[in-house]
GROMACS .gro file of C-alpha atoms in nm:
model
  257
    1MET     CA    1  10.007  -8.958  14.796
    2ALA     CA    2  10.021  -8.759  15.097
    3VAL     CA    3  10.083  -8.464  14.904
    4ARG     CA    4   9.794  -8.542  14.650
    5ALA     CA    5   9.567  -8.602  14.871
    6GLY     CA    6   9.632  -8.254  15.055
    7GLY     CA    7   9.566  -8.095  14.685
    8GLU     CA    8   9.256  -8.269  14.687
    9ALA     CA    9   9.114  -8.157  14.993
   10LEU     CA   10   9.228  -7.817  14.910
   11PHE     CA   11   9.024  -7.880  14.562
   12LEU     CA   12   8.726  -7.964  14.723
   13LEU     CA   13   8.759  -7.640  14.991
   14LEU     CA   14   8.797  -7.391  14.726
   15LEU     CA   15   8.507  -7.565  14.528
   16LEU     CA   16   8.294  -7.518  14.841
   17LEU     CA   17   8.369  -7.162  14.896
   18LEU     CA   18   8.266  -7.082  14.547
   19LEU     CA   19   7.937  -7.261  14.599
   20LEU     CA   20   7.854  -7.133  14.920
   21PRO     CA   21   7.715  -6.799  14.839
   22PRO     CA   22   7.476  -6.886  14.527
   23LEU     CA   23   7.296  -7.137  14.773
   24LEU     CA   24   7.258  -6.900  15.045
   25THR     CA   25   7.101  -6.639  14.782
   26ALA     CA   26   6.851  -6.917  14.682
   27LEU     CA   27   6.743  -7.033  15.011
   28LEU     CA   28   6.693  -6.656  15.126
   29ASP     CA   29   6.492  -6.624  14.801
   30ALA     CA   30   6.304  -6.928  14.867
   31GLU     CA   31   5.926  -6.831  14.909
   32PRO     CA   32   5.795  -7.017  15.279
   33PRO     CA   33   5.505  -7.260  15.253
   34GLY     CA   34   5.210  -7.077  15.215
   35SER     CA   35   5.256  -6.728  15.116
   36GLY     CA   36   5.157  -6.776  14.821
   37ASP     CA   37   4.771  -6.866  14.918
   38GLU     CA   38   4.858  -6.528  15.167
   39SER     CA   39   4.907  -6.298  14.862
   40GLU     CA   40   4.635  -6.441  14.679
   41ARG     CA   41   4.384  -6.368  14.960
   42ALA     CA   42   4.522  -6.028  14.972
   43GLU     CA   43   4.459  -5.963  14.593
   44PRO     CA   44   4.113  -5.985  14.656
   45ALA     CA   45   4.037  -5.755  14.932
   46GLU     CA   46   4.269  -5.496  14.762
   47GLN     CA   47   4.048  -5.515  14.480
   48GLY     CA   48   3.696  -5.454  14.692
   49LEU     CA   49   3.878  -5.176  14.892
   50ASN     CA   50   3.992  -4.999  14.573
   51ALA     CA   51   3.630  -5.100  14.397
   52LEU     CA   52   3.482  -4.888  14.732
   53GLU     CA   53   3.718  -4.588  14.670
   54SER     CA   54   3.625  -4.568  14.310
   55THR     CA   55   3.278  -4.556  14.393
   56GLU     CA   56   3.154  -4.172  14.406
   57PRO     CA   57   2.907  -4.159  14.701
   58GLU     CA   58   2.579  -3.914  14.700
   59PHE     CA   59   2.540  -3.643  14.933
   60GLY     CA   60   2.191  -3.565  15.056
   61GLU     CA   61   2.054  -3.248  15.147
   62CYS     CA   62   2.232  -3.041  15.407
   63THR     CA   63   1.984  -3.016  15.756
   64VAL     CA   64   2.060  -2.611  15.696
   65THR     CA   65   2.038  -2.361  15.499
   66CYS     CA   66   2.294  -2.119  15.675
   67GLY     CA   67   2.580  -2.187  15.932
   68ILE     CA   68   2.692  -2.550  15.982
   69GLY     CA   69   2.454  -2.902  16.012
   70ILE     CA   70   2.525  -3.270  15.854
   71GLN     CA   71   2.398  -3.453  15.532
   72GLU     CA   72   2.384  -3.806  15.470
   73VAL     CA   73   2.641  -3.976  15.266
   74LEU     CA   74   2.467  -4.264  15.019
   75LEU     CA   75   2.582  -4.497  14.813
   76THR     CA   76   2.370  -4.587  14.456
   77SER     CA   77   2.581  -4.938  14.436
   78GLY     CA   78   2.667  -5.272  14.658
   79CYS     CA   79   2.342  -5.191  14.855
   80PRO     CA   80   2.192  -5.494  15.038
   81GLY     CA   81   1.901  -5.626  14.918
   82ASP     CA   82   1.691  -5.453  14.610
   83GLU     CA   83   1.785  -5.089  14.794
   84ALA     CA   84   1.874  -4.851  14.507
   85LYS     CA   85   2.073  -4.616  14.777
   86CYS     CA   86   2.162  -4.687  15.089
   87ILE     CA   87   2.303  -4.449  15.388
   88VAL     CA   88   2.677  -4.485  15.476
   89GLY     CA   89   2.733  -4.225  15.705
   90VAL     CA   90   2.716  -3.835  15.792
   91LYS     CA   91   2.901  -3.581  15.721
   92GLU     CA   92   2.953  -3.214  15.814
   93CYS     CA   93   2.801  -2.911  15.510
   94ARG     CA   94   2.802  -2.561  15.546
   95GLY     CA   95   2.614  -2.274  15.419
   96PRO     CA   96   2.655  -1.904  15.409
   97VAL     CA   97   2.806  -1.763  15.782
   98ASP     CA   98   2.565  -1.498  15.803
   99CYS     CA   99   2.201  -1.692  15.923
  100GLY     CA  100   2.011  -1.355  15.972
  101TRP     CA  101   1.744  -1.296  16.233
  102GLY     CA  102   1.656  -1.556  16.490
  103ARG     CA  103   1.386  -1.656  16.677
  104PRO     CA  104   1.452  -1.647  17.095
  105ILE     CA  105   1.369  -2.020  17.253
  106SER     CA  106   1.159  -1.839  17.489
  107GLU     CA  107   1.056  -1.554  17.641
  108ASN     CA  108   0.855  -1.322  17.841
  109SER     CA  109   0.785  -0.975  18.017
  110THR     CA  110   1.125  -0.959  18.170
  111SER     CA  111   1.379  -1.184  17.987
  112VAL     CA  112   1.467  -1.337  17.619
  113MET     CA  113   1.632  -1.682  17.608
  114MET     CA  114   1.867  -1.746  17.322
  115THR     CA  115   2.106  -1.981  17.173
  116CYS     CA  116   2.405  -1.971  16.912
  117ILE     CA  117   2.409  -2.198  16.591
  118TYR     CA  118   2.598  -2.521  16.638
  119ILE     CA  119   2.604  -2.908  16.596
  120SER     CA  120   2.713  -3.178  16.866
  121PRO     CA  121   2.962  -3.136  17.077
  122GLU     CA  122   2.842  -2.783  17.174
  123ASN     CA  123   3.189  -2.777  17.316
  124ARG     CA  124   3.411  -2.795  17.008
  125PHE     CA  125   3.289  -2.426  16.909
  126LYS     CA  126   3.381  -2.106  17.081
  127TYR     CA  127   3.080  -1.845  17.139
  128VAL     CA  128   3.132  -1.466  17.114
  129TRP     CA  129   2.808  -1.275  17.203
  130LYS     CA  130   2.782  -0.916  17.127
  131MET     CA  131   2.544  -0.632  17.167
  132LEU     CA  132   2.514  -0.412  16.895
  133ILE     CA  133   2.538  -0.057  16.970
  134PRO     CA  134   2.396   0.209  16.676
  135ASP     CA  135   2.652   0.447  16.577
  136LYS     CA  136   2.905   0.260  16.828
  137PRO     CA  137   3.137  -0.030  16.891
  138ALA     CA  138   2.998  -0.366  16.963
  139SER     CA  139   2.974  -0.465  17.287
  140ILE     CA  140   3.113  -0.823  17.391
  141LEU     CA  141   2.952  -0.991  17.651
  142PRO     CA  142   3.126  -1.187  17.930
  143ASN     CA  143   2.876  -1.506  17.847
  144ASP     CA  144   3.086  -1.748  17.617
  145SER     CA  145   2.852  -2.015  17.620
  146ALA     CA  146   2.589  -2.141  17.342
  147VAL     CA  147   2.264  -2.032  17.559
  148VAL     CA  148   2.206  -1.706  17.702
  149VAL     CA  149   1.940  -1.531  17.892
  150VAL     CA  150   1.913  -1.151  17.900
  151ARG     CA  151   1.707  -0.917  18.058
  152ARG     CA  152   1.457  -0.664  17.912
  153ALA     CA  153   1.613  -0.302  17.941
  154THR     CA  154   1.404   0.034  17.856
  155ARG     CA  155   1.520   0.030  17.525
  156SER     CA  156   1.542  -0.211  17.262
  157VAL     CA  157   1.883  -0.401  17.212
  158THR     CA  158   1.995  -0.585  16.896
  159TYR     CA  159   2.244  -0.908  17.006
  160LEU     CA  160   2.469  -1.102  16.780
  161CYS     CA  161   2.604  -1.506  16.838
  162GLU     CA  162   2.935  -1.585  16.692
  163THR     CA  163   3.013  -1.937  16.649
  164GLN     CA  164   3.396  -1.970  16.575
  165GLU     CA  165   3.620  -2.244  16.496
  166ASN     CA  166   3.994  -2.230  16.480
  167GLY     CA  167   3.948  -1.855  16.518
  168SER     CA  168   3.740  -1.840  16.192
  169ILE     CA  169   3.361  -1.766  16.209
  170ILE     CA  170   3.138  -2.051  16.076
  171ALA     CA  171   2.816  -1.883  16.145
  172SER     CA  172   2.624  -1.575  16.326
  173VAL     CA  173   2.255  -1.477  16.400
  174LYS     CA  174   2.149  -1.181  16.549
  175TYR     CA  175   1.822  -1.158  16.801
  176ALA     CA  176   1.630  -0.799  16.855
  177VAL     CA  177   1.482  -0.774  17.219
  178LYS     CA  178   1.209  -0.504  17.248
  179ALA     CA  179   1.210  -0.293  17.558
  180THR     CA  180   0.948  -0.311  17.841
  181THR     CA  181   0.775  -0.019  17.722
  182GLU     CA  182   0.728  -0.156  17.386
  183LEU     CA  183   0.535  -0.468  17.513
  184LYS     CA  184   0.314  -0.244  17.744
  185THR     CA  185   0.238   0.000  17.466
  186LYS     CA  186   0.156  -0.307  17.246
  187GLN     CA  187  -0.013  -0.540  17.508
  188PRO     CA  188  -0.337  -0.325  17.538
  189LYS     CA  189  -0.391  -0.348  17.168
  190GLY     CA  190  -0.346  -0.736  17.214
  191LYS     CA  191  -0.604  -0.740  17.492
  192GLU     CA  192  -0.851  -0.496  17.322
  193LYS     CA  193  -0.879  -0.775  17.044
  194GLY     CA  194  -0.882  -1.050  17.275
  195GLN     CA  195  -1.172  -0.901  17.477
  196SER     CA  196  -1.313  -0.780  17.193
  197ARG     CA  197  -1.322  -1.146  17.019
  198ARG     CA  198  -1.456  -1.272  17.363
  199ARG     CA  199  -1.754  -1.060  17.363
  200ARG     CA  200  -1.830  -1.143  16.980
  201ALA     CA  201  -1.816  -1.524  17.124
  202ASN     CA  202  -2.010  -1.448  17.451
  203ALA     CA  203  -2.292  -1.251  17.218
  204ILE     CA  204  -2.295  -1.565  16.984
  205LEU     CA  205  -2.330  -1.817  17.270
  206VAL     CA  206  -2.570  -1.619  17.464
  207PHE     CA  207  -2.786  -1.592  17.153
  208CYS     CA  208  -2.791  -1.951  17.074
  209VAL     CA  209  -2.868  -2.046  17.459
  210VAL     CA  210  -3.160  -1.782  17.448
  211THR     CA  211  -3.285  -1.924  17.088
  212ALA     CA  212  -3.251  -2.304  17.241
  213VAL     CA  213  -3.485  -2.218  17.564
  214ILE     CA  214  -3.699  -2.001  17.379
  215VAL     CA  215  -3.784  -2.319  17.123
  216THR     CA  216  -3.803  -2.577  17.408
  217ILE     CA  217  -4.061  -2.374  17.564
  218GLY     CA  218  -4.253  -2.321  17.255
  219VAL     CA  219  -4.240  -2.669  17.193
  220ILE     CA  220  -4.361  -2.783  17.565
  221PHE     CA  221  -4.606  -2.507  17.546
  222VAL     CA  222  -4.778  -2.662  17.188
  223ILE     CA  223  -4.744  -3.024  17.347
  224ILE     CA  224  -4.923  -2.972  17.651
  225PHE     CA  225  -5.175  -2.743  17.442
  226ILE     CA  226  -5.231  -3.049  17.238
  227ILE     CA  227  -5.282  -3.255  17.502
  228LEU     CA  228  -5.537  -3.026  17.680
  229HIS     CA  229  -5.718  -3.014  17.352
  230TRP     CA  230  -5.773  -3.388  17.346
  231ALA     CA  231  -5.860  -3.439  17.669
  232VAL     CA  232  -6.138  -3.202  17.579
  233VAL     CA  233  -6.240  -3.385  17.276
  234LYS     CA  234  -6.223  -3.715  17.484
  235THR     CA  235  -6.495  -3.559  17.698
  236GLY     CA  236  -6.719  -3.440  17.442
  237LEU     CA  237  -6.717  -3.757  17.265
  238VAL     CA  238  -6.759  -3.967  17.610
  239CYS     CA  239  -7.071  -3.685  17.710
  240GLN     CA  240  -7.239  -3.698  17.350
  241ASP     CA  241  -7.225  -4.102  17.353
  242ASP     CA  242  -7.419  -4.121  17.714
  243LYS     CA  243  -7.669  -3.875  17.588
  244ASP     CA  244  -7.717  -4.116  17.263
  245LYS     CA  245  -7.760  -4.366  17.490
  246LYS     CA  246  -8.010  -4.247  17.718
  247ARG     CA  247  -8.235  -4.097  17.430
  248THR     CA  248  -8.225  -4.483  17.247
  249ASN     CA  249  -8.341  -4.625  17.650
  250LYS     CA  250  -8.609  -4.330  17.654
  251SER     CA  251  -8.756  -4.420  17.254
  252ALA     CA  252  -8.691  -4.810  17.335
  253VAL     CA  253  -8.938  -4.741  17.667
  254ASN     CA  254  -9.185  -4.507  17.494
  255THR     CA  255  -9.235  -4.829  17.206
  256LEU     CA  256  -9.325  -5.068  17.472
  257GLU     CA  257  -9.562  -4.865  17.585
   0.00000   0.00000   0.00000
């Protein structure tokens, strides 16, 4: 009996060892509670993300025709309300590098203030200012800021500013700074034109004032003449009435006699 009981125990142990691996595998592969709901919730989010990615955005016009600028990013679907298009962001846009001749920010008879081409933030780019000399290599200025002020010289000078990023030029602009002698020679012509215009304006103003004064004086004389004439006429009528009354009285007395 003891041998038989030992055999049965050994059989059960072997059976348990054979069934244990499949049970462990089934337990590990079983999904935890609520995992199916999370997968179902994730699917709509992934679908929405894919829908946004599949929508091709439109881009507005670039703010510049050369150099670097920004443009609007527009969507034609999924906009709030009844809007056909909506702005979802902005992105950089670039045009031709050469921007030609620029216009100074401010200038006077002694100095000129110029600026490079850039977008915010200003410190993102590197600025290289050059002085262009005919038949000679360009001279690089020590100033590396976006805005520079130079003094006028005795001859005209051309300045060039290059806006660089990661070693490549993305925009360039030139400025022509005239000499002080050129300003002096051109100023008298401008002054003569200004003086001639002022003289014409003053002459017209004087003519209008004199004409108004003459017309006013003439009107005053006409009014005075009319008043005096009316007074004389009225006095004559009064005198005539007095004479007529006296004649009437005399004729009445003679009749009574």
